[in-house]
Every structure is written in structure tokens, then in C-alpha cells.
Coordinates of C-alpha atoms in Angstrom, one line a residue:
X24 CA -37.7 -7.3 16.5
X25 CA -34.2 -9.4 15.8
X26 CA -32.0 -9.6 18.3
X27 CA -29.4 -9.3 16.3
X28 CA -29.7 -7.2 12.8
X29 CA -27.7 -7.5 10.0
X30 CA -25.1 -4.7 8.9
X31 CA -27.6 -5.7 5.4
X32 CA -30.5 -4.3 6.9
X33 CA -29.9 -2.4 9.9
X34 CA -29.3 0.7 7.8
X35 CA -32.6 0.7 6.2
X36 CA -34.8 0.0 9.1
X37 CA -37.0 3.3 11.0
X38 CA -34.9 3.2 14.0
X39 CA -31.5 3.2 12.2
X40 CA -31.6 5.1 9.3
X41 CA -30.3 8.8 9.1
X42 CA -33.5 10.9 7.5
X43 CA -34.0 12.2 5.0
X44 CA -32.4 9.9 2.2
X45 CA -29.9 12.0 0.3
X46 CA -31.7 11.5 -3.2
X47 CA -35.2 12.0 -1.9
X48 CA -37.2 15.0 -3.5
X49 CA -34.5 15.1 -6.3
X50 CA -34.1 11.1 -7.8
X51 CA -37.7 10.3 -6.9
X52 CA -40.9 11.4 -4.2
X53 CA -42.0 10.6 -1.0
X54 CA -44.8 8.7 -3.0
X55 CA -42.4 6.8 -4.9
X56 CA -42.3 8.1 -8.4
X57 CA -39.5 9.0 -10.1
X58 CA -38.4 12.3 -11.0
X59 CA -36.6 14.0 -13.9
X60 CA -33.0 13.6 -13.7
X61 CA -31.0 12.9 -17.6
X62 CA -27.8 12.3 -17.8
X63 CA -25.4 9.5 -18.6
X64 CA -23.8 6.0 -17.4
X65 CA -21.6 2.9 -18.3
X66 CA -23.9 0.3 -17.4
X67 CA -24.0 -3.5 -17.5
X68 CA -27.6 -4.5 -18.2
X69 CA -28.6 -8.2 -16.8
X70 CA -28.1 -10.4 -19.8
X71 CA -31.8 -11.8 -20.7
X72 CA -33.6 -14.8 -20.0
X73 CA -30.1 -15.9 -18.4
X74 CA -30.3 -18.0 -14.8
X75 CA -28.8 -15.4 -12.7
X76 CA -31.5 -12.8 -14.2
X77 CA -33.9 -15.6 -13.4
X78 CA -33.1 -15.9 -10.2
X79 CA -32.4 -11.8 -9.4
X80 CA -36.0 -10.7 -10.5
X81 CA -37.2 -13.8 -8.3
X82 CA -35.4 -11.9 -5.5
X83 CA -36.8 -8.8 -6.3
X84 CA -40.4 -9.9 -6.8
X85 CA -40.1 -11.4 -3.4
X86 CA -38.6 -8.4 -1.5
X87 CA -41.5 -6.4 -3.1
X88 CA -44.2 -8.2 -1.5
X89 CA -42.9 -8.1 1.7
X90 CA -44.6 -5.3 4.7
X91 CA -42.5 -2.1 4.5
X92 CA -42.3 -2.8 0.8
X93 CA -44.0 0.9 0.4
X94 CA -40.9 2.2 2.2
X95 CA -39.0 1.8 -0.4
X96 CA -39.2 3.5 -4.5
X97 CA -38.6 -0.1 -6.7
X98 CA -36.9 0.7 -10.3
X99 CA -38.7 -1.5 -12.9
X100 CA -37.0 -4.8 -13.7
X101 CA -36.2 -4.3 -16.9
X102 CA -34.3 -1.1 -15.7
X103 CA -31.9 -3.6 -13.7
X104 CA -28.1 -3.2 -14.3
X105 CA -24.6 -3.1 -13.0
X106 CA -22.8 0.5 -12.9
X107 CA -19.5 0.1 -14.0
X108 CA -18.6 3.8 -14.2
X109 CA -20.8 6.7 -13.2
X110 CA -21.3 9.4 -15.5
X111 CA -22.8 13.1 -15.2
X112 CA -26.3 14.2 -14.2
X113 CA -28.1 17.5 -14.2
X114 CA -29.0 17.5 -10.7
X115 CA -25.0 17.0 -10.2
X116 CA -23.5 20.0 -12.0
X117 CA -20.5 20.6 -10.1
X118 CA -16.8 19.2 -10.0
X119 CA -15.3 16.6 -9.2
X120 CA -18.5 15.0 -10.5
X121 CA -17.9 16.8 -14.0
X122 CA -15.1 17.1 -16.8
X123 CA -13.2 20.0 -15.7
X124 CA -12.6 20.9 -19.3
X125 CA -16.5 21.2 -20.3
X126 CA -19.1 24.2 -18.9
X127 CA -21.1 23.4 -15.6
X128 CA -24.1 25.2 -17.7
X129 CA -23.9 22.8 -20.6
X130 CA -27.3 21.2 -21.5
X131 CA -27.5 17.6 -21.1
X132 CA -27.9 16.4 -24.4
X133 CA -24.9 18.6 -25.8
X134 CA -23.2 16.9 -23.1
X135 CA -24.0 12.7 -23.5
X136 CA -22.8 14.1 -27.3
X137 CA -19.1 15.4 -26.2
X138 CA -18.8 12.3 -24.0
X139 CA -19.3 10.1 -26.5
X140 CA -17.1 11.3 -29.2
X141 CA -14.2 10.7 -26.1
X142 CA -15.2 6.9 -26.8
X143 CA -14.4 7.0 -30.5
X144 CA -11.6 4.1 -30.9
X145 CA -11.9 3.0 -27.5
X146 CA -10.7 -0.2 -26.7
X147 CA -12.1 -1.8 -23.5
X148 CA -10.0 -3.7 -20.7
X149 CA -11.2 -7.1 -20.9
X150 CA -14.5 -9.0 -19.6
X151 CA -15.0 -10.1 -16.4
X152 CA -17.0 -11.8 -14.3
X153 CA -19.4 -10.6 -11.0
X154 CA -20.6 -12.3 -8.4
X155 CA -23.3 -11.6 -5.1
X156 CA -21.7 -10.9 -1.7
X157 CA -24.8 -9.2 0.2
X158 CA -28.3 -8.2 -0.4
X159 CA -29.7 -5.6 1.1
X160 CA -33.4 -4.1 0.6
X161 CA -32.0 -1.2 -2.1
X162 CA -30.2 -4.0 -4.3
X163 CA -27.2 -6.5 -4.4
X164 CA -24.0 -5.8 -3.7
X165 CA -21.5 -7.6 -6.2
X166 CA -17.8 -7.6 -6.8
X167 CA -15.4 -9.8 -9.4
X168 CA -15.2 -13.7 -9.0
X169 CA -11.7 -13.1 -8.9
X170 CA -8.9 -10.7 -8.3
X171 CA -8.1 -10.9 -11.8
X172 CA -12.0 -10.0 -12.5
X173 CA -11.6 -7.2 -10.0
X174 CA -8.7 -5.6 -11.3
X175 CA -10.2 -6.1 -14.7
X176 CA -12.8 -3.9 -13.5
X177 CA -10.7 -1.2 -11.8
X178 CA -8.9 -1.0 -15.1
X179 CA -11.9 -0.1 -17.2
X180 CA -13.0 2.8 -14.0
X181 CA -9.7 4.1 -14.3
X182 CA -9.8 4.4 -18.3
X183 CA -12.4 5.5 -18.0
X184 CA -12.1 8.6 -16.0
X185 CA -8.6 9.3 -18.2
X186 CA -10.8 9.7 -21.3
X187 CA -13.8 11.6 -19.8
X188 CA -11.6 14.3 -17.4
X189 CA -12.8 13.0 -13.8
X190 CA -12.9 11.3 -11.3
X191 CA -15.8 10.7 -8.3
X192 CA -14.1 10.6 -4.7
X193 CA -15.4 6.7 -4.2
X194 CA -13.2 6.3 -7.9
X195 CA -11.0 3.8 -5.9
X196 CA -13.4 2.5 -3.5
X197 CA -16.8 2.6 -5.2
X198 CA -19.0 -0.3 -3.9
X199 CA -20.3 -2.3 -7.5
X200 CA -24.0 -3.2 -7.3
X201 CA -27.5 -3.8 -8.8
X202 CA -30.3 -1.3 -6.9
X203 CA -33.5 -2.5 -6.3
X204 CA -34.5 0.6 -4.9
X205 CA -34.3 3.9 -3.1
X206 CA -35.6 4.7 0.3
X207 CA -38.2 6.6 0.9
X208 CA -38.5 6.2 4.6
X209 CA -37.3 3.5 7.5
X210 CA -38.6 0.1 7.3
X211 CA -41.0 -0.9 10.2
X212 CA -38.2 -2.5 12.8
X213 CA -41.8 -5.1 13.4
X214 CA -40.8 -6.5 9.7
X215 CA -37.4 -6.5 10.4
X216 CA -37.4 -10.6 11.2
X217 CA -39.4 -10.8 7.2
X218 CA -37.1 -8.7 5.6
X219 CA -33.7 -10.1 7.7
X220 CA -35.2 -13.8 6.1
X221 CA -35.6 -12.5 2.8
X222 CA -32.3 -10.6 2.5
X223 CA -30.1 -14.1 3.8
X224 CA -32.5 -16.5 1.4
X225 CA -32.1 -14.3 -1.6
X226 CA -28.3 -14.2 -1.3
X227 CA -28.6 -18.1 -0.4
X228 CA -30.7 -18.1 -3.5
X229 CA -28.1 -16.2 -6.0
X230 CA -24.8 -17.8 -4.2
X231 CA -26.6 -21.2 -5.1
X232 CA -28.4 -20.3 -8.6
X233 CA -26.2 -17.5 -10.0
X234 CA -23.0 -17.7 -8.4
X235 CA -21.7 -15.8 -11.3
X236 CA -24.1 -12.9 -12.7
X237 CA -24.4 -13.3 -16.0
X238 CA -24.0 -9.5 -17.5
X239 CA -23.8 -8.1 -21.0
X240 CA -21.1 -5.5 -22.6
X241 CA -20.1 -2.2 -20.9
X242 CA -22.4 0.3 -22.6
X243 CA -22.7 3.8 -22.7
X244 CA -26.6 5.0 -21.9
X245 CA -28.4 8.2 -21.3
X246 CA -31.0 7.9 -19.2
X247 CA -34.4 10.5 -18.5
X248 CA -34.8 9.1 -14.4
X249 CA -34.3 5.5 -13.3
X250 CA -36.3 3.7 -15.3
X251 CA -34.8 3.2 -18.2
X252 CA -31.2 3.8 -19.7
X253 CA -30.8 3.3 -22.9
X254 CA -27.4 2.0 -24.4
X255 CA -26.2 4.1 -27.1
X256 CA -22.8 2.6 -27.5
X257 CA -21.6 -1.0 -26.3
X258 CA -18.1 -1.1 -25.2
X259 CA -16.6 -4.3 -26.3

């Protein structure tokens, strides 16, 4: 094992990390599938065939070949995105995680429906631009080239949460990223030298090949589990 671990990795690895993983049993099993959970999202899919998405799925493809791999639950690549804003879930029915004007019972569907009408006329805060500042084995963790980029993107959260009623407790320090993956149990600390290798190429990798992610619109998506979300509105 490393002598010294990285605050990238150490979380995920058998001897650090708290058990069990908060989402385990209810996002996805201990075998790695994902389970039902619908709701809703502003998302910022990858823009295709672009170099950053290039070099991000190169990243992922290596980190899933890697000992420990079976540790964690990978989302498919095609699923990969940016959250901008988080929206409601049915496995997260309670406030302040839902619009305190609208009934915890209300199905799903009904709901994705009222949310979007809140977007009719919207106009969005501007575009903006990401960049990489740490992988770790459940994703990338990304934040705004420049203050201007990362007020750009506080502006749209707080919009946001105006027009939909609420607002998460992380609303003013949420941590923007791209997952990877969920953890199903601790890495082996004997791969942790692999995985600490992996996790300071990739980021050597994306500083050097996509130094600024290339992502598409803001779009509102509904989503079944983590595999897919679908964009139903784009949010120019």
C-alpha cells in the first residue's frame, strides 16, 4: 500500500470508507445493477465525438479495468453528464428536497409535468465553461474555467431553485461533477498504488487533452435509474 494516499482516493479504499454507501440497496445492488429510481434533473450531457469526451471515456475505460473495478457500480457511458441542478426523486419524497407548494404523494410523472410548465419562457443565465480539478474512482470533479464561468453557474442553481420552490442544503456549496460510479464496497488498499496511478494520469490526461470539457445545453431530463436521462427540454 501507498505511503501516502490521496484525499482522491482514500475515501473509497476498504480501510477508509464509512459502510454502507448511503445509496446502496436504494440507487443500485450490492451486485451492481441499478435499481428503479424516476425522477428528474438539469443535466449537461458530454457534447459527442468532442476531444474532452474522447479523452473522458478513455479515462473511464481505463479505471474499469483496473483490480477493485467490481467494487464499484459503473453508469454506462453514454449516460455521462454534468448536474447542474438536482431535481426530485421518488426515493427522496421529503422537503427541502421537494417544492413545498406540491404533494409529497404526487406520482412521478404528474410531477416532471408541473416542473416543467415552471420552465415555460425561461431564459437561461449564460454559457459557461468547466474544467477537471480531481478524479476520483466515482467520477471527475469539475468547476468553471473562470470566476465568471462559476458565477455563471451559481446563477442558473439559484434561478433555478426560485422557479421550482426549493432548495438542497449543498444549494451554495454543491460540488459539480461527472460520476463514473457508485460504490458498492471499499477498494482493496493492495490496488491502492493502480488506482492512485490511474486517478493522477487521468487528471494529467484531461488537464492536458480537455482542459475545458466540452458540454452541451442545460436540459431538463427524466430519468427511470442511472442509465439513461433523457432530455425533454434544452435550456438555452
Amino acid at each position: 500500500m501507498l505511503d501516502t494516499i490521496s484525499p482522491s482516493l482514500a475515501p473509497f479504499l476498504a480501510s477508509r470508507l464509512d459502510l454502507p454507501p448511503p445509496r446502496l440497496g436504494i440507487r443500485y445492488d450490492a451486485a451492481g445493477n441499478f435499481l428503479p429510481e424516476a425522477g428528474n434533473t438539469i443535466a449537461c450531457h458530454l457534447e459527442r465525438r468532442s476531444a474532452s469526451e474522447a479523452a473522458i471515456l478513455q479515462l473511464r475505460e481505463r479505471l474499469t479495468r483496473l483490480p477493485g473495478a467490481d467494487c464499484l457500480a459503473f453508469t454506462p457511458a453514454a449516460s455521462l453528464h454534468m448536474t447542474l441542478f438536482q431535481g426530485v426523486t421518488d426515493t427522496r419524497r421529503k422537503h427541502p428536497y421537494w417544492p413545498a407548494d406540491i404533494p409529497l404523494h404526487l406520482g412521478i410523472d404528474d410531477m416532471t409535468r408541473r416542473m416543467i410548465s415552471r420552465l415555460d419562457g425561461f431564459d437561461g443565465c449564460g454559457p459557461f465553461s468547466v474544467r477537471a480539478t480531481a478524479v476520483t474512482p466515482a467520477g471527475i470533479t469539475v468547476e468553471g474555467v473562470t470566476e465568471e464561468d462559476r458565477q455563471a453557474m451559481q446563477a442558473w442553481r439559484d434561478k433555478l431553485a426560485r422557479i421550482f420552490g426549493y432548495r438542497h442544503p449543498d444549494h451554495e456549496t454543491y460540488s459539480f461533477h461527472i460520476t463514473f460510479a457508485y460504490v458498492i464496497r471499499g477498494i482493496p488498499d493492495a490496488a491502492a498504488a493502480q488506482w492512485q496511478a490511474a486517478l493522477d494520469d487521468g487528471l494529467d490526461l484531461l488537464q492536458r487533452e480537455a482542459r475545458e470539457i466540452q458540454l452541451r445545453e442545460p436540459a431538463f431530463c427524466k430519468f427511470r435509474d442511472m442509465k439513461h436521462f433523457e432530455e425533454l427540454l434544452i435550456l438555452a
